């Protein structure tokens, strides 16, 4: 019975056509093949870089006599990768999944449901792991001239590597569910977990990059590797089967099969025990949120009506921040700059090799402010907030069509909200620039004013793109924002505007205008472009809000 | 008051018009029941009246205002309850009402009635919960209350009874009658012919996009020279040419099947 549930869910969740539909690609066969081809092409450079790094590591390990180090790295990094991808996957499947509602009414035990949900996750995590594991294992096997037993062990270790991380993710999920049980909504929980996920990526990146950047320095490499090995050995002390897996991959003697079989049995037992112990809690806590009925108040609706614009702004904000899929994208966009700088700093410690260090070195360069302004513009152009503002309303767009508020006022509220979000992005950038002491106060003021001015036309472009062809018929919020091509088109058009303004700025400098004068000369140009774009937004709002039939 | 003059509407992928040369007038103080089989053009007509769809031909006026030429003014006098209640999922009931009150410019004093409605429909205890957690019926009730926030002279409801419990259905019928009694216009579509028979002053039957009968129930019966004591359901089935599939039993009882 459990196996039948598992097989059904695997088939349902690996329905590629449905996945493509979710991405807005459609169900046509040629698109399916094109999509798969693009995935493969996109993975080539990544796989190649892992293979090159693995080759360098095996050579370095041979040089320092640490023959078993590649095996330890394969096993421990596999576990870490599976945990990183496991937590959000488990969260999606066992907490936000719509399947649960349907499965819970069937005569299935919580254990069967949990295993049924975990099986498709196992497959997807295995696919992700393959991209890392096989280039690494293949290079190690070939470099050390390993025999057939090594390859057999590699297959076994690969197949069973996701089990312990899945069990850990399930434990982690149970803990987080218990802790957030009384919090008002799922959304907070999801955002919290995404932050943890990001923190984990930063941590992972720092380990990875520390090893990667020390390849040219054998002394540093050895200390990095030993540091990492210490971390790995700590990991394996907590869970000895990891050590067995590493031993299975460090030699090709027949006895190593016992190690991989031990790893296999222990991993399977761990997941089964965890699933049996916590599935009941997880499945019950995943129930739909109950209505929080309150005692009747004297005056039920003490509504203090807002002004129209404020009401429209509130609606934009509710929609963006209370829909987890939208909120995730919005938070990611806000975090990208500090994350980029922090990862770079964590990866390379201090010094000129890190991004903040590099920017510090360029501190006196007069082109740094325009360059960061351009970068800030690109961030705003690609933030997907204005470029999906109409699409995000989805099937509820009828309310916007029904209310007696002129379309231009409604669209202006969206523009204002997009501007506010763009300003928040700019603020995060400015705080990061201050934190890493990349610019002086005067330059920061110039950066702020230029970037703020640039935010307006870029937001207008995003809104124009979405107004022209909003995607209102979606079934999953992901289709409205992340899977909406309007974001991509607006990003490209915005990038073109930034490039054109950069070209104009360069022209002003070539004409002999000073940096400050050139900056002042660009501002009115941005103003004129914005005025034209605003007129276009107004026209399009009037026509589209009437033409969009619903 | 609602006036439709020679209104037609076709959809891009269909060669037949969804609504064909529709002429209709619903006066103030009337409850008008709009009847027709599935796909007859009821929802298309309603969506044209409220401005969600543009008619290809003809004119539509509500309270004398042309909905195509003057949409914003027309929307001020309209209240609408959709058949498929797609309200924003992520707002609370209170926030939804607050939003509507803001955009319609309703002040706090005029919200006493909304409080009474929330109480009557038993939504007050869950008013601070997000709409996502509401059942279909609760969403329907919130949409009904939302459509009345600004006390519109013209109230349009598309299949409002579907999904409501008997108590709420009873309250809604009372509201529709009292809205008309106070001089407003109620235009609603339904499949429940008993309700139409009981609360409507006038009815209209639309079939394949054409209005085939309109007026009081007696006038419609006269128009089709129906038998004495023929129910609306029988008349409707006769007019729309509905046939039972072979082997299907006719339900005996008050609806008049017993004589067959």
Coordinates of C-alpha atoms in Angstrom, one line a residue, chain A residues 114-340:
Chain A
X114 CA 5.0 11.1 5.0
X115 CA 6.8 8.4 3.1
X116 CA 4.7 9.1 0.0
X117 CA 5.6 12.8 0.2
X118 CA 9.3 12.1 0.9
X119 CA 9.8 9.7 -2.1
X120 CA 9.4 12.4 -4.8
X121 CA 11.7 14.6 -2.8
X122 CA 14.3 11.9 -2.6
X123 CA 14.2 11.7 -6.4
X124 CA 14.5 15.5 -6.9
X125 CA 17.3 15.8 -4.4
X126 CA 19.1 12.9 -5.9
X127 CA 19.0 14.7 -9.3
X128 CA 20.4 17.9 -7.7
X129 CA 23.1 15.8 -5.9
X130 CA 24.1 14.1 -9.2
X131 CA 25.3 17.4 -10.6
X132 CA 27.8 17.7 -7.8
X133 CA 28.5 14.1 -6.8
X134 CA 29.2 12.4 -10.1
X135 CA 31.8 14.9 -11.5
X136 CA 33.6 14.8 -8.1
X137 CA 33.4 11.0 -7.7
X138 CA 34.3 10.3 -11.4
X139 CA 37.4 12.6 -11.2
X140 CA 38.5 10.9 -7.9
X141 CA 37.9 7.4 -9.3
X142 CA 39.8 8.1 -12.5
X143 CA 42.6 10.1 -10.8
X144 CA 43.3 7.4 -8.2
X145 CA 42.8 4.5 -10.8
X146 CA 40.0 2.9 -8.7
X147 CA 38.6 -0.5 -9.6
X148 CA 35.0 -1.7 -10.1
X149 CA 34.3 -1.9 -6.3
X150 CA 34.8 1.8 -6.0
X151 CA 32.3 2.5 -8.7
X152 CA 29.8 0.2 -7.1
X153 CA 30.3 1.9 -3.7
X154 CA 30.0 5.3 -5.4
X155 CA 26.6 4.2 -6.8
X156 CA 25.4 3.0 -3.4
X157 CA 26.7 6.0 -1.5
X158 CA 25.1 8.3 -4.1
X159 CA 21.8 6.5 -3.9
X160 CA 21.6 6.6 -0.1
X161 CA 23.2 10.0 0.6
X162 CA 19.8 11.9 0.6
X163 CA 18.2 9.6 3.2
X164 CA 19.9 11.0 6.4
X165 CA 19.5 14.7 5.2
X166 CA 15.8 14.0 4.5
X167 CA 15.4 12.6 8.0
X168 CA 17.2 15.6 9.5
X169 CA 15.1 18.0 7.4
X170 CA 12.0 16.2 8.7
X171 CA 13.2 16.6 12.3
X172 CA 14.1 20.2 11.6
X173 CA 10.6 20.8 10.2
X174 CA 8.9 19.2 13.2
X175 CA 10.9 21.4 15.5
X176 CA 10.1 24.5 13.5
X177 CA 6.4 23.6 13.3
X178 CA 6.1 23.1 17.0
X179 CA 7.9 26.4 17.7
X180 CA 5.7 28.3 15.3
X181 CA 2.5 26.4 16.0
X182 CA 0.8 29.4 17.7
X183 CA 2.0 32.1 15.3
X184 CA -0.7 33.7 13.2
X185 CA 0.1 32.3 9.7
X186 CA 2.2 30.0 7.6
X187 CA 3.7 32.9 5.7
X188 CA 5.9 34.0 8.6
X189 CA 7.1 30.4 9.0
X190 CA 8.0 30.1 5.4
X191 CA 9.9 33.4 5.3
X192 CA 11.7 32.4 8.5
X193 CA 12.8 29.1 6.9
X194 CA 13.9 30.9 3.7
X195 CA 16.1 33.2 5.8
X196 CA 17.6 30.1 7.5
X197 CA 18.1 28.6 4.0
X198 CA 20.0 31.8 2.9
X199 CA 22.1 31.8 6.0
X200 CA 23.0 28.1 5.2
X201 CA 24.0 29.0 1.7
X202 CA 26.2 31.8 2.9
X203 CA 27.9 29.3 5.2
X204 CA 28.2 26.7 2.5
X205 CA 29.6 29.3 0.1
X206 CA 32.2 30.4 2.6
X207 CA 33.5 26.9 3.0
X208 CA 33.5 26.2 -0.7
X209 CA 35.1 29.5 -1.7
X210 CA 37.7 29.2 1.0
X211 CA 38.9 25.9 -0.4
X212 CA 38.5 27.2 -4.0
X213 CA 40.5 30.4 -3.6
X214 CA 43.4 28.6 -1.8
X215 CA 44.1 26.2 -4.7
X216 CA 47.0 28.3 -5.9
X217 CA 48.6 28.4 -2.5
X218 CA 49.6 24.8 -1.3
X219 CA 50.2 26.0 2.3
X220 CA 46.7 27.6 2.6
X221 CA 45.1 24.7 0.8
X222 CA 46.4 22.2 3.3
X223 CA 45.2 24.2 6.2
X224 CA 41.8 24.8 4.5
X225 CA 41.5 21.1 3.8
X226 CA 42.5 20.1 7.3
X227 CA 40.1 22.7 8.7
X228 CA 37.4 21.2 6.5
X229 CA 38.4 17.7 7.5
X230 CA 38.1 18.6 11.1
X231 CA 34.5 19.8 10.4
X232 CA 33.8 16.6 8.5
X233 CA 35.2 14.4 11.2
X234 CA 33.1 16.2 13.8
X235 CA 30.1 15.5 11.5
X236 CA 31.0 11.8 11.3
X237 CA 31.5 11.5 15.0
X238 CA 27.8 12.5 15.5
X239 CA 26.8 10.0 12.9
X240 CA 29.4 7.3 12.3
X241 CA 27.8 5.9 9.1
X242 CA 29.1 9.0 7.3
X243 CA 32.6 7.8 8.2
X244 CA 31.7 4.4 6.7
X245 CA 30.6 6.0 3.5
X246 CA 33.8 7.9 3.3
X247 CA 35.8 4.7 3.9
X248 CA 33.8 3.0 1.2
X249 CA 35.0 5.6 -1.3
X250 CA 38.6 5.9 -0.2
X251 CA 39.6 2.5 -1.4
X252 CA 38.5 -0.2 -3.8
X253 CA 39.1 -3.3 -1.7
X254 CA 36.2 -5.8 -1.5
X255 CA 35.8 -5.2 2.3
X256 CA 34.7 -1.6 1.5
X257 CA 31.4 -3.0 0.3
X258 CA 30.6 -3.7 4.0
X259 CA 31.1 0.0 4.7
X260 CA 28.7 1.1 2.0
X261 CA 26.2 -1.6 3.0
X262 CA 26.5 -0.4 6.6
X263 CA 25.9 3.2 5.4
X264 CA 22.9 2.0 3.4
X265 CA 21.3 0.2 6.3
X266 CA 21.9 3.0 8.8
X267 CA 20.6 5.7 6.5
X268 CA 17.5 3.7 5.7
X269 CA 16.9 2.9 9.4
X270 CA 17.5 6.6 10.3
X271 CA 14.9 7.9 7.9
X272 CA 12.3 5.2 8.7
X273 CA 12.7 5.7 12.5
X274 CA 12.4 9.5 12.1
X275 CA 9.5 9.3 9.8
X276 CA 7.7 6.9 12.1
X277 CA 8.4 9.0 15.1
X278 CA 7.4 12.4 13.8
X279 CA 5.0 11.8 10.8
X280 CA 2.0 11.9 13.1
X281 CA 3.0 15.3 14.5
X282 CA 3.9 16.8 11.1
X283 CA 0.7 15.6 9.3
X284 CA -1.5 16.8 12.1
X285 CA 0.2 20.2 12.4
X286 CA -0.1 20.6 8.6
X287 CA -3.9 20.8 8.9
X288 CA -5.5 23.8 7.4
X289 CA -5.5 26.8 9.8
X290 CA -8.5 26.9 11.9
X291 CA -10.6 30.1 12.0
X292 CA -9.8 32.1 15.1
X293 CA -13.3 32.9 16.3
X294 CA -13.5 35.8 18.7
X295 CA -16.0 36.9 21.2
X296 CA -18.4 39.5 19.7
X297 CA -17.2 43.0 20.0
X298 CA -19.6 45.9 20.6
X299 CA -18.8 47.5 17.3
X300 CA -17.6 44.9 14.8
X301 CA -16.3 47.0 12.0
X302 CA -14.9 50.2 13.3
X303 CA -13.6 51.1 9.9
X304 CA -11.7 54.3 9.6
X305 CA -11.7 54.6 5.8
X306 CA -8.4 55.6 4.3
X307 CA -8.0 57.9 1.4
X308 CA -8.2 56.1 -2.0
X309 CA -4.5 56.1 -2.7
X310 CA -3.6 54.9 0.8
X311 CA -6.2 52.1 0.5
X312 CA -4.7 51.0 -2.9
X313 CA -1.2 51.1 -1.5
X314 CA -2.3 49.0 1.4
X315 CA -3.8 46.5 -1.0
X316 CA -0.6 46.3 -3.0
X317 CA 1.4 45.8 0.2
X318 CA -1.0 43.0 1.5
X319 CA -0.8 41.2 -1.7
X320 CA 3.0 41.3 -1.9
X321 CA 3.8 40.6 1.6
X322 CA 1.1 38.1 2.5
X323 CA 1.5 35.7 -0.4
X324 CA 4.6 33.6 0.4
X325 CA 5.7 33.2 -3.2
X326 CA 5.6 36.9 -3.8
X327 CA 7.2 37.7 -0.4
X328 CA 10.1 35.3 -1.1
X329 CA 10.9 37.0 -4.3
X330 CA 10.6 40.5 -2.7
X331 CA 12.9 39.5 0.2
X332 CA 15.4 37.8 -2.1
X333 CA 15.6 41.0 -4.2
X334 CA 16.2 43.1 -1.0
X335 CA 18.9 40.7 0.3
X336 CA 20.9 40.2 -2.9
X337 CA 23.4 43.1 -2.3
X338 CA 24.3 42.4 1.3
X339 CA 24.4 38.7 0.6
X340 CA 26.7 39.2 -2.4

